[in-house]
Coordinates of C-alpha atoms in Angstrom, one line a residue:
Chain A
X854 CA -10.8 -13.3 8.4
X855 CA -12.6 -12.6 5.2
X856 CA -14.3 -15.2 2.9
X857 CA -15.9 -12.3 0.4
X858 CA -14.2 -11.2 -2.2
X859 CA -11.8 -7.8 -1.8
X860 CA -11.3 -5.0 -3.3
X861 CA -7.5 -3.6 -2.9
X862 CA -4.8 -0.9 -4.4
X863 CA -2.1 -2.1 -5.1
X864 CA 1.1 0.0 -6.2
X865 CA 5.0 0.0 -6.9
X866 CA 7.4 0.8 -4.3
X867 CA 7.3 4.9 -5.1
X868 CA 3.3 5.3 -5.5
X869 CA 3.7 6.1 -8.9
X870 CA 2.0 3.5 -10.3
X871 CA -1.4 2.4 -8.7
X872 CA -3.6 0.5 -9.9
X873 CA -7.4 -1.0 -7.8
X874 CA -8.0 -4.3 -8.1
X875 CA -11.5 -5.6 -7.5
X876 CA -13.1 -9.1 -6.6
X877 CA -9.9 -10.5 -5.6
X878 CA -10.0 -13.9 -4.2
X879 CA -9.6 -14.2 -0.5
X880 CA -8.1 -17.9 -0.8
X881 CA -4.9 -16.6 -2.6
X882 CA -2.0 -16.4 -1.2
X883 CA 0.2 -12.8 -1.1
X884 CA 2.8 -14.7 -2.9
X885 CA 0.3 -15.8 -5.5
X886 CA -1.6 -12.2 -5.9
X887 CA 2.1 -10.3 -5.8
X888 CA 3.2 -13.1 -8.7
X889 CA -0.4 -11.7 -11.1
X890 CA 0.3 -8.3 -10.0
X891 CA 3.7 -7.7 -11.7
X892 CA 2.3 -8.1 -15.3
X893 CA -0.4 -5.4 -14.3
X894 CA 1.5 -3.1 -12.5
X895 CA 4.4 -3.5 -15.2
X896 CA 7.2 -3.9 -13.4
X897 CA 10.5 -5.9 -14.1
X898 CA 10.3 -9.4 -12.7
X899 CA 14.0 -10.6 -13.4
X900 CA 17.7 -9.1 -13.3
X901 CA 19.4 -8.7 -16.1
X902 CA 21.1 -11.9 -16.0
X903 CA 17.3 -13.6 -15.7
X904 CA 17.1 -14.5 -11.9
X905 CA 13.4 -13.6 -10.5
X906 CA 13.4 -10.8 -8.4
X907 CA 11.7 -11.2 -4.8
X908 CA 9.1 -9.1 -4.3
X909 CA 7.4 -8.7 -1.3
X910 CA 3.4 -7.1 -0.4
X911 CA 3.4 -4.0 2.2
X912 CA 0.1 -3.6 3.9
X913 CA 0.2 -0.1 4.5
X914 CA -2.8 0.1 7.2
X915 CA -0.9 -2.8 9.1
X916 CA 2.8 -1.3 8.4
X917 CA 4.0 -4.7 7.6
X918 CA 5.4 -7.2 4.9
X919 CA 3.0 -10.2 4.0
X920 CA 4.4 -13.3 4.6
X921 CA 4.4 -15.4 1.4
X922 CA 2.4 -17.6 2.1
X923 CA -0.2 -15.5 4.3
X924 CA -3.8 -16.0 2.9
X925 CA -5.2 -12.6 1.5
X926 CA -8.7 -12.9 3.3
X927 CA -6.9 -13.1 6.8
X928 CA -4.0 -10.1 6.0
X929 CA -6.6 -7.8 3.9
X930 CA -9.3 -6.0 4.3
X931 CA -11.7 -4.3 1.6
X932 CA -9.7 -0.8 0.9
X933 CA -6.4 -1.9 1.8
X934 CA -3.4 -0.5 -0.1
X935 CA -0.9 -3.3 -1.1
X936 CA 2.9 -1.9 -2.1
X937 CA 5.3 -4.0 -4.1
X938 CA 8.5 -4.1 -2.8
X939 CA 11.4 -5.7 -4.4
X940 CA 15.3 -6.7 -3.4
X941 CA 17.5 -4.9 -5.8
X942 CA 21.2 -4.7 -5.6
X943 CA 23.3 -1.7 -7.2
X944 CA 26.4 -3.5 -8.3
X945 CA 29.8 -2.7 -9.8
X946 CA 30.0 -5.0 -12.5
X947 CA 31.4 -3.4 -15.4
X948 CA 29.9 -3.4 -18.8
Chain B
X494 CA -4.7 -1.1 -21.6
X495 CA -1.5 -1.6 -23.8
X496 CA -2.0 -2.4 -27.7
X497 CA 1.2 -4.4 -28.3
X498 CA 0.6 -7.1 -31.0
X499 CA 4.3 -7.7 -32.4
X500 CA 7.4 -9.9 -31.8
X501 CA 10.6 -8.6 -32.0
X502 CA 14.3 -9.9 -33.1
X503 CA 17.8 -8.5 -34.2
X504 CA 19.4 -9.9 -37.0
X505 CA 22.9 -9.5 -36.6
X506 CA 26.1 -9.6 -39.5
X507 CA 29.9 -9.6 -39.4
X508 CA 31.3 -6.1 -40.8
X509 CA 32.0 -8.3 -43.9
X510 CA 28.5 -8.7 -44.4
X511 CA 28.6 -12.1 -42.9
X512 CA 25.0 -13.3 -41.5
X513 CA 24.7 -14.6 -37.9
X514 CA 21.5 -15.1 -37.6
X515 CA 18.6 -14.2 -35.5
X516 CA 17.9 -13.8 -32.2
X517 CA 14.1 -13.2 -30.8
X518 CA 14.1 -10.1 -27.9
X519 CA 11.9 -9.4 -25.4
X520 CA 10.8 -6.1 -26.1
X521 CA 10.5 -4.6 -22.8
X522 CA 7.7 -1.5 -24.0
X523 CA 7.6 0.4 -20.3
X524 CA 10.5 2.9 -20.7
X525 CA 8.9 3.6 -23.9
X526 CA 5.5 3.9 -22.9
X527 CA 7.0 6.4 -20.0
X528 CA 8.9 8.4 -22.4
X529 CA 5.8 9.3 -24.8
X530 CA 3.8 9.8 -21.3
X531 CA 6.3 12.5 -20.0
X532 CA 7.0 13.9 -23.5
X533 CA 3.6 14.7 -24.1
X534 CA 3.3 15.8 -20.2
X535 CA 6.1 18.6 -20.9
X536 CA 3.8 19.5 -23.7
X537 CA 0.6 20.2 -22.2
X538 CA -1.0 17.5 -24.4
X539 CA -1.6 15.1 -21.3
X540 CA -2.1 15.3 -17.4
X541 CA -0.8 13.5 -14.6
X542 CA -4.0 11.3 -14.4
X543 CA -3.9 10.0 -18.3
X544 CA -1.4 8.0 -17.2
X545 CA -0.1 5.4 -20.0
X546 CA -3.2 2.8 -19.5
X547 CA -4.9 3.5 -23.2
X548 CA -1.8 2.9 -25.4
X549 CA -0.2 1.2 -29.0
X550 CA 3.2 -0.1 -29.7
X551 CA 3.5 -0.5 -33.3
X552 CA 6.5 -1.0 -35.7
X553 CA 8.0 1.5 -37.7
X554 CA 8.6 -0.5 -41.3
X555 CA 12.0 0.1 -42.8
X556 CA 11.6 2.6 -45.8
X557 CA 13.7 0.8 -48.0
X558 CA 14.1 -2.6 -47.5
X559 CA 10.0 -2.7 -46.0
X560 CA 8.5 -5.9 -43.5
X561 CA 9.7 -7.3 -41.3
X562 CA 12.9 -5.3 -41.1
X563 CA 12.4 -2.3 -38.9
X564 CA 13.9 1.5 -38.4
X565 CA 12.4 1.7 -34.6
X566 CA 9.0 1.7 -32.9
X567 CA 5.7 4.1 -32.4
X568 CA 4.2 4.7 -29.2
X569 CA 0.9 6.5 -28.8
X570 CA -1.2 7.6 -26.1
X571 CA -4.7 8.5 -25.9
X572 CA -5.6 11.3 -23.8
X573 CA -9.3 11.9 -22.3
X574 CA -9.5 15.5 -23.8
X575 CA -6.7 15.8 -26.6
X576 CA -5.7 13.8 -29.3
X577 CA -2.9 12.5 -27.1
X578 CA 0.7 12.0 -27.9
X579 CA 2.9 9.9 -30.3
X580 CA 6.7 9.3 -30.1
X581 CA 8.9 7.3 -32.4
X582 CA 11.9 5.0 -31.1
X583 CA 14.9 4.0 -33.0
X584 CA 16.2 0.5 -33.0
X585 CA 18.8 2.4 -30.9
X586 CA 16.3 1.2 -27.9
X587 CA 17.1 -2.7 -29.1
X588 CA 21.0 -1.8 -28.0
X589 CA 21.4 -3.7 -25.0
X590 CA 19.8 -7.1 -26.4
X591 CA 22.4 -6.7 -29.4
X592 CA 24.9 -6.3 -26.7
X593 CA 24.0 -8.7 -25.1
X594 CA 23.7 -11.3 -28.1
X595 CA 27.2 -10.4 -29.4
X596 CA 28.7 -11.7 -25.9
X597 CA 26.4 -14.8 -26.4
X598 CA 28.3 -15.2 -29.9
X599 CA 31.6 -14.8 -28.3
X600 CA 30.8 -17.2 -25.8
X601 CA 29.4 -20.0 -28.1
X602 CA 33.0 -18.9 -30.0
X603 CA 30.7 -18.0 -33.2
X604 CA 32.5 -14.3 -33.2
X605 CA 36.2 -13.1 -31.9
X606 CA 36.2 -10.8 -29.3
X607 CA 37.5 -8.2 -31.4
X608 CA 34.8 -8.6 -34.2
X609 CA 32.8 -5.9 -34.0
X610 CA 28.8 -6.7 -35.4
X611 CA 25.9 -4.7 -36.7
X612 CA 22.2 -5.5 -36.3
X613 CA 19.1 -5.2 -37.5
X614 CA 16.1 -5.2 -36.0
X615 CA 12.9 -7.4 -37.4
X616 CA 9.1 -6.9 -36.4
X617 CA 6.5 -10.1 -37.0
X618 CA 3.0 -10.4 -35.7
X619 CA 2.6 -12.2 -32.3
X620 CA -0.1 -14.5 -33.8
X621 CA 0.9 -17.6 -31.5
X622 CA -2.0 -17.8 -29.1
X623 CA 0.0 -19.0 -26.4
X624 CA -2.0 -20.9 -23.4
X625 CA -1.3 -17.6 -20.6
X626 CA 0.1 -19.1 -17.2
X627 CA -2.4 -19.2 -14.8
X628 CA -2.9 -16.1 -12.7
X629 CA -4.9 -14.8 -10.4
X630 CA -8.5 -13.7 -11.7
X631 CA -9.9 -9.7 -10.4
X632 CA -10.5 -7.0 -12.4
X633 CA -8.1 -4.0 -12.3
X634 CA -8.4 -0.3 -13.5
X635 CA -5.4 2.7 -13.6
X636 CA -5.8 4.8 -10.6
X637 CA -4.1 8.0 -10.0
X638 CA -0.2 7.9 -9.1
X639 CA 0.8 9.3 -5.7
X640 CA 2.3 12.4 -7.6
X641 CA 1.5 16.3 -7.2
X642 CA 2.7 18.9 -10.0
X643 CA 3.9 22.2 -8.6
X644 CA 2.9 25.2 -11.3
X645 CA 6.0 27.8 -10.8
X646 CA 8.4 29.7 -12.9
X647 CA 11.1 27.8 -14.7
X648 CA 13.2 30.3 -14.8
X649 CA 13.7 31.2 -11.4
X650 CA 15.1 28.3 -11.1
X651 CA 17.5 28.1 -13.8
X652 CA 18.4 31.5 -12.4
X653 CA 19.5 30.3 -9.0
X654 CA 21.7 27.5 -10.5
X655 CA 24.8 26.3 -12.7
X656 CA 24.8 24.2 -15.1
X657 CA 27.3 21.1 -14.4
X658 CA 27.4 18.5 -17.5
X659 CA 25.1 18.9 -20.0
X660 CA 21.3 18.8 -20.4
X661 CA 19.9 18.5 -24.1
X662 CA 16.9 19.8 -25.0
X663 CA 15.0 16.1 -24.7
X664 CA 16.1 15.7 -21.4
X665 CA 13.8 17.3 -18.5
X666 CA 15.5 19.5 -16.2
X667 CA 16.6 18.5 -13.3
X668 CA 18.0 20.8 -10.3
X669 CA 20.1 19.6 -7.3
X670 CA 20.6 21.9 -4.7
X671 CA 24.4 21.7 -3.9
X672 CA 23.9 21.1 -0.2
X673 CA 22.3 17.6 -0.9
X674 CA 25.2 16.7 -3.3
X675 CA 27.4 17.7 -0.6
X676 CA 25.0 15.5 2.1
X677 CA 25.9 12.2 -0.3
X678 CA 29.4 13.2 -0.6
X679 CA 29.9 13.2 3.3
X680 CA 27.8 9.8 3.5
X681 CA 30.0 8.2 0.5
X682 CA 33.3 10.0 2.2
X683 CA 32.2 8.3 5.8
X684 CA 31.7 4.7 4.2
X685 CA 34.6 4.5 2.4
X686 CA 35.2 0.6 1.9
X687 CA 31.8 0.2 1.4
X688 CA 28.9 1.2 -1.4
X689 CA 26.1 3.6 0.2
X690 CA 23.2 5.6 -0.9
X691 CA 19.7 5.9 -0.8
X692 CA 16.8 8.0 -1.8
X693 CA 16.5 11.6 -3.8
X694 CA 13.2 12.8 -2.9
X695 CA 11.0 16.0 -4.6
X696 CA 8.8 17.6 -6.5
X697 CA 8.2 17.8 -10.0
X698 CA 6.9 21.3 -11.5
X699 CA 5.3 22.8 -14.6
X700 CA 5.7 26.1 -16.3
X701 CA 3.6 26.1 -18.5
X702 CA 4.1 29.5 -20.0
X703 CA 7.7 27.5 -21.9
X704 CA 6.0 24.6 -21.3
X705 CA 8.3 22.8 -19.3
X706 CA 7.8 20.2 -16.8
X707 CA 10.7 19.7 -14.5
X708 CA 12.3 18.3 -11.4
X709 CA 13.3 19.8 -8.3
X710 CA 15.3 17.2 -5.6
X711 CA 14.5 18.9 -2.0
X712 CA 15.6 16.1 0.2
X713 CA 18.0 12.6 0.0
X714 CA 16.8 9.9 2.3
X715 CA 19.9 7.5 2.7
X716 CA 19.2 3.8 2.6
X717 CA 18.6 2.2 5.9
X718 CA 18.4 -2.0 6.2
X719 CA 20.1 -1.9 3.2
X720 CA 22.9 -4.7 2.9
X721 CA 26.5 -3.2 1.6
X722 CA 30.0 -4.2 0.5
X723 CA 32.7 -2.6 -1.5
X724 CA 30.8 -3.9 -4.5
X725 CA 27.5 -4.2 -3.8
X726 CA 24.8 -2.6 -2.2
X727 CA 21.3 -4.0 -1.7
X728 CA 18.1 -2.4 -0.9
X729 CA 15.7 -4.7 0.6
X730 CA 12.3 -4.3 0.9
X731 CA 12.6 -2.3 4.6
X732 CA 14.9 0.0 2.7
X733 CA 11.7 1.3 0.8
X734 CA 9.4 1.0 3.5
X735 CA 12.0 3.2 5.1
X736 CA 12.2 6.0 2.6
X737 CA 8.1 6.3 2.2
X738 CA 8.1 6.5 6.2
X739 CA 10.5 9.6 6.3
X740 CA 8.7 11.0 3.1
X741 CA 5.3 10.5 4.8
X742 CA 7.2 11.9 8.2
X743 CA 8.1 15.1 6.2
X744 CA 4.5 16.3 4.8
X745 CA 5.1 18.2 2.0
X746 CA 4.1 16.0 -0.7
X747 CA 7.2 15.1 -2.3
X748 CA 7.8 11.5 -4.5
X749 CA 10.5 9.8 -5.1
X750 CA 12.7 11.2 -8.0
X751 CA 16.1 9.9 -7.7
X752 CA 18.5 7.5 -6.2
X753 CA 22.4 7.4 -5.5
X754 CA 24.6 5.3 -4.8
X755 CA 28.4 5.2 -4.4
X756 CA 31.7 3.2 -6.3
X757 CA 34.1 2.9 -3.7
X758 CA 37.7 1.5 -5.5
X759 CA 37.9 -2.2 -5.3
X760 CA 41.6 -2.9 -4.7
X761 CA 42.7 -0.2 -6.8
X762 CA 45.1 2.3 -5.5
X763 CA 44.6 5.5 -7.9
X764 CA 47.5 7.6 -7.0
X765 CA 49.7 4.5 -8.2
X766 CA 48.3 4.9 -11.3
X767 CA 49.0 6.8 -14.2
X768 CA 47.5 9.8 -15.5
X769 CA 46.3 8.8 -19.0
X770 CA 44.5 5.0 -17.5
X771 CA 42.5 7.3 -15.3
X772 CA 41.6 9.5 -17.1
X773 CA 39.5 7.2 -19.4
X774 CA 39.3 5.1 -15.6
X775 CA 35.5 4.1 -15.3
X776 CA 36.3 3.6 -11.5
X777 CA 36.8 6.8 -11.2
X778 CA 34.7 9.0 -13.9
X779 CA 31.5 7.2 -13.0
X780 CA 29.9 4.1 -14.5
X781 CA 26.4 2.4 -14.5
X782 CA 26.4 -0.9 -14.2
X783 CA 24.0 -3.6 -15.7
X784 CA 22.4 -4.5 -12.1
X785 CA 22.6 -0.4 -11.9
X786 CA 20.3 0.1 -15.3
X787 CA 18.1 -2.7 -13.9
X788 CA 17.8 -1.4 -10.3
X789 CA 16.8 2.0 -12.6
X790 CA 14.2 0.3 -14.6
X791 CA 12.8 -1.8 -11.9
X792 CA 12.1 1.0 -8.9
X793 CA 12.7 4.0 -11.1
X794 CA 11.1 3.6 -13.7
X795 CA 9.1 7.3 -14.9
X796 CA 11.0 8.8 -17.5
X797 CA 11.6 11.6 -15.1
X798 CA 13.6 9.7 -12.8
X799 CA 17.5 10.0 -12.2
X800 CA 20.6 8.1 -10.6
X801 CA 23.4 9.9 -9.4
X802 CA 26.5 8.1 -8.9
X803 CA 29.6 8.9 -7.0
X804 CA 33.0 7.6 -7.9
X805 CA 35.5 7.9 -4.7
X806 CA 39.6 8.5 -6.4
X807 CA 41.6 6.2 -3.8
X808 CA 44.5 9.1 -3.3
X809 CA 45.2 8.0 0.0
X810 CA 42.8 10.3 1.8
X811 CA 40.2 9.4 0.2
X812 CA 39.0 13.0 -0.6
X813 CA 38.0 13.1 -4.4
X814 CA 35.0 12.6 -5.7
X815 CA 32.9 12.5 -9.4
X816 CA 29.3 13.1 -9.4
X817 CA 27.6 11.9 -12.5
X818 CA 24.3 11.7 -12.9
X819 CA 22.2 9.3 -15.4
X820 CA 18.6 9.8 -16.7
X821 CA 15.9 8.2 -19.0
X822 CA 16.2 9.5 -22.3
X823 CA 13.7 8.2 -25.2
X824 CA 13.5 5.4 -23.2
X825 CA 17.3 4.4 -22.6
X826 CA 19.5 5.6 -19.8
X827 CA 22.3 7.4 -20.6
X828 CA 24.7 9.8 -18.7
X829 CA 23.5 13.7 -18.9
X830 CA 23.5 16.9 -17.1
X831 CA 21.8 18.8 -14.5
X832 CA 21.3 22.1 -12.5
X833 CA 23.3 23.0 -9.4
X834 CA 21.4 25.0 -7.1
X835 CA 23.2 27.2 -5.0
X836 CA 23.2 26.9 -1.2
X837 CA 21.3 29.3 0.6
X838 CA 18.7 29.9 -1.7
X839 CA 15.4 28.7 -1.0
X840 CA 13.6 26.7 -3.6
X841 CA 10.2 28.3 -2.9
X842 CA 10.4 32.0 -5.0
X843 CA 9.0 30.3 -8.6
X844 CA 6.5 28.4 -6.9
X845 CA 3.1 29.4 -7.9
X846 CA 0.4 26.9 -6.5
X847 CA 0.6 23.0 -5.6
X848 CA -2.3 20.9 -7.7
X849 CA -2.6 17.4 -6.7
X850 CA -4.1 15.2 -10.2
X851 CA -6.3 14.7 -10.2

């Protein structure tokens, strides 16, 4: 458990965006620090009828999803790699 | 950091000339920004590591009628040792909100279905100094993307392969070697009465004696924990974890270039069908949906990038199948061509030397 502030890369899904983040809180939660990430990291946050996407935080040292509400000083450390992950459907609506 | 001080909204008129009114867009500036950033890649003008961080959006003023009307958009990107790159965008990029505000007429019964509108598109200068929504405070700076460039020789490629659709001169190059398209055919064939796909994997290369920058799939990864039905398929968080694990399994420094995905027939029987509706049949000549274009733009999302879809003819066996593939071009997605690389052939022959950026 970490009460110092982190520093953390944090990336889309393919790597191909990455960006490091530095003196991030460790009282967020990941839900909170995925929600400020999306801006940064430019990635869509709604479908294209407007519904939020769920995205979820992959440690990569650990191998696993964050839980939402999971502080960031107890599932981080300094130099982990965070990778947003969203649901997406593929869907045969036609235009 | 991205320089975008402007507002944007489509003004939109009956064919009579009637006025509609205006409707205020969300400019979405990322498959622009992506565009310029490959563009001036396949120019030699940037590297992998300029990334788009130090960038302007700025509105092109219509040379006739002047502010606040609009004929597109300019994007520029600095470079650390050039002077960088600029692109222009039409209002052509604007299609899908005008789309997407003619249905909202028609729904509000403001305009007949079989009206048919135009639009223009307005600029104004995002003064309003909105209170931002609390966030999260930490300081963040571009790092390098998880991406290697492969120096070989274009045309060995090219060489090797056949042309199916077809490629204009804006779009990169992309080459499919026919085994994988085969691969996705057998998965799609094998599912049947429900959508599958998953993950095309590769490398991208430079030649910079064209200069060219293009892509070469080596590898699709199908979708696992992902969640299907005949008209749906979702890929869930594990899904990617998934596809990163089998790309980190392989070792040979490939990134993710593509996806695919299948249509399977939804209660339509083809061979009961005549031959003129399916000809024009989206069903079964390949279609990208809405949630299709946003699934593109939300995991996707370098101008590089591709979807191939294939469309499954119900003849009663099942057997026929349309590849189409669809690609970022000046920051839209529309349907376009790509290279067919023949089995047996190994990829390796133009490769020169692997850099990582950087």
């Amino acid at each position: 458990m970490s009460n110092t502030l982190l520093d953390l890369v944090v990336s889309d899904t393919s790597r191909q965006r990455v960006k490091s983040i530095e003196e991030v809180s460790p009282d967020y939660t990941a839900a909170e620090l995925v929600q400020g990430l999306l801006q940064e990291l430019g990635l869509a946050t709604h479908d294209h009828s407007g519904r939020s996407y769920s995205y979820h935080a992959f440690n990569r040292r650990e191998a696993r999803h964050l839980g939402a509400n999971e502080r960031i000083g107890d599932a981080c450390e300094t130099g982990d790699w965070l990778v947003l992950q969203p649901e997406v459907n593929a869907a045969q609506g036609l235009e | 950091m991205v320089t975008n001080r402007y507002k944007y909204a489509i003004e939109m008129y009956r064919d009579d000339g009637t006025n509609l009114g205006q409707v205020p867009v969300e400019m979405d500036p990322q498959p622009a920004l992506e565009w310029t950033w490959l563009t001036g890649l396949r120019r030699n003008k940037l590297e992998l590591s300029d990334g788009t961080g130090s960038s302007a959006v700025l509105p092109v003023w219509h040379r006739e009628v002047g502010e606040p009307y609009i004929e597109g958009f300019r994007v520029t990107i600095l470079s650390d040792e050039d002077d960088g790159i600029t692109e222009d965008f039409s209002t052509l990029y604007f299609k899908r909100e005008a789309d997407q505000a003619r249905l909202n007429l028609i729904a509000s019964k403001r305009l007949r279905k079989d009206e048919t509108v135009r639009y223009v598109t307005l600029a104004f200068l995002n003064d309003a100094h909105a209170m931002p929504a609390a966030r999260p405070q930490f300081k963040t700076r571009e790092a390098p993307p998880d991406i290697r460039i492969v120096e070989s020789d274009f045309g060995s490629f090219v060489n090797r392969s056949q042309l199916e659709g077809e490629v204009t001169t804006e779009d990169i190059p992309i080459v499919i070697p026919r085994r994988i398209l085969d691969e996705t055919r057998e998965l799609a064939l094998a599912s049947r009465d429900k959508e599958t796909g998953g993950v095309l994997i590769g490398h991208l290369h430079r030649d910079r004696t064209v200069p060219e920058v293009f892509v070469e799939v080596t590898a699709q990864i199908k979708a696992a924990h992902a969640v299907a039905d005949a008209a749906r398929l979702t890929f869930t968080p594990d899904t990617w974890s998934a596809v990163q694990a089998a790309v980190d399994l392989r070792g040979e420094g490939e990134t993710w270039v593509a996806w695919w995905h299948s249509h399977v027939p939804v209660g339509v029987s083809c061979k009961d069908c005549p031959e003129e509706k399916r000809a024009v049949c989206p069903l079964v000549n390949g279609f990208f949906s809405q949630d299709d274009r946003q699934l593109h733009r939300t995991v996707f999302f370098k101008a590089f990038a591709s979807a191939l879809t294939l469309s499954l003819k119900d003849e009663g066996d099942g057997s026929e199948i349309t590849h189409k593939l669809y690609g970022w071009r000046h920051g839209v997605i529309e349907p376009r061509g790509f290279y067919v690389l023949n089995n047996g052939l190994s990829t390796s022959g133009g490769e020169r030397h692997a850099e990582r950026q950087p």
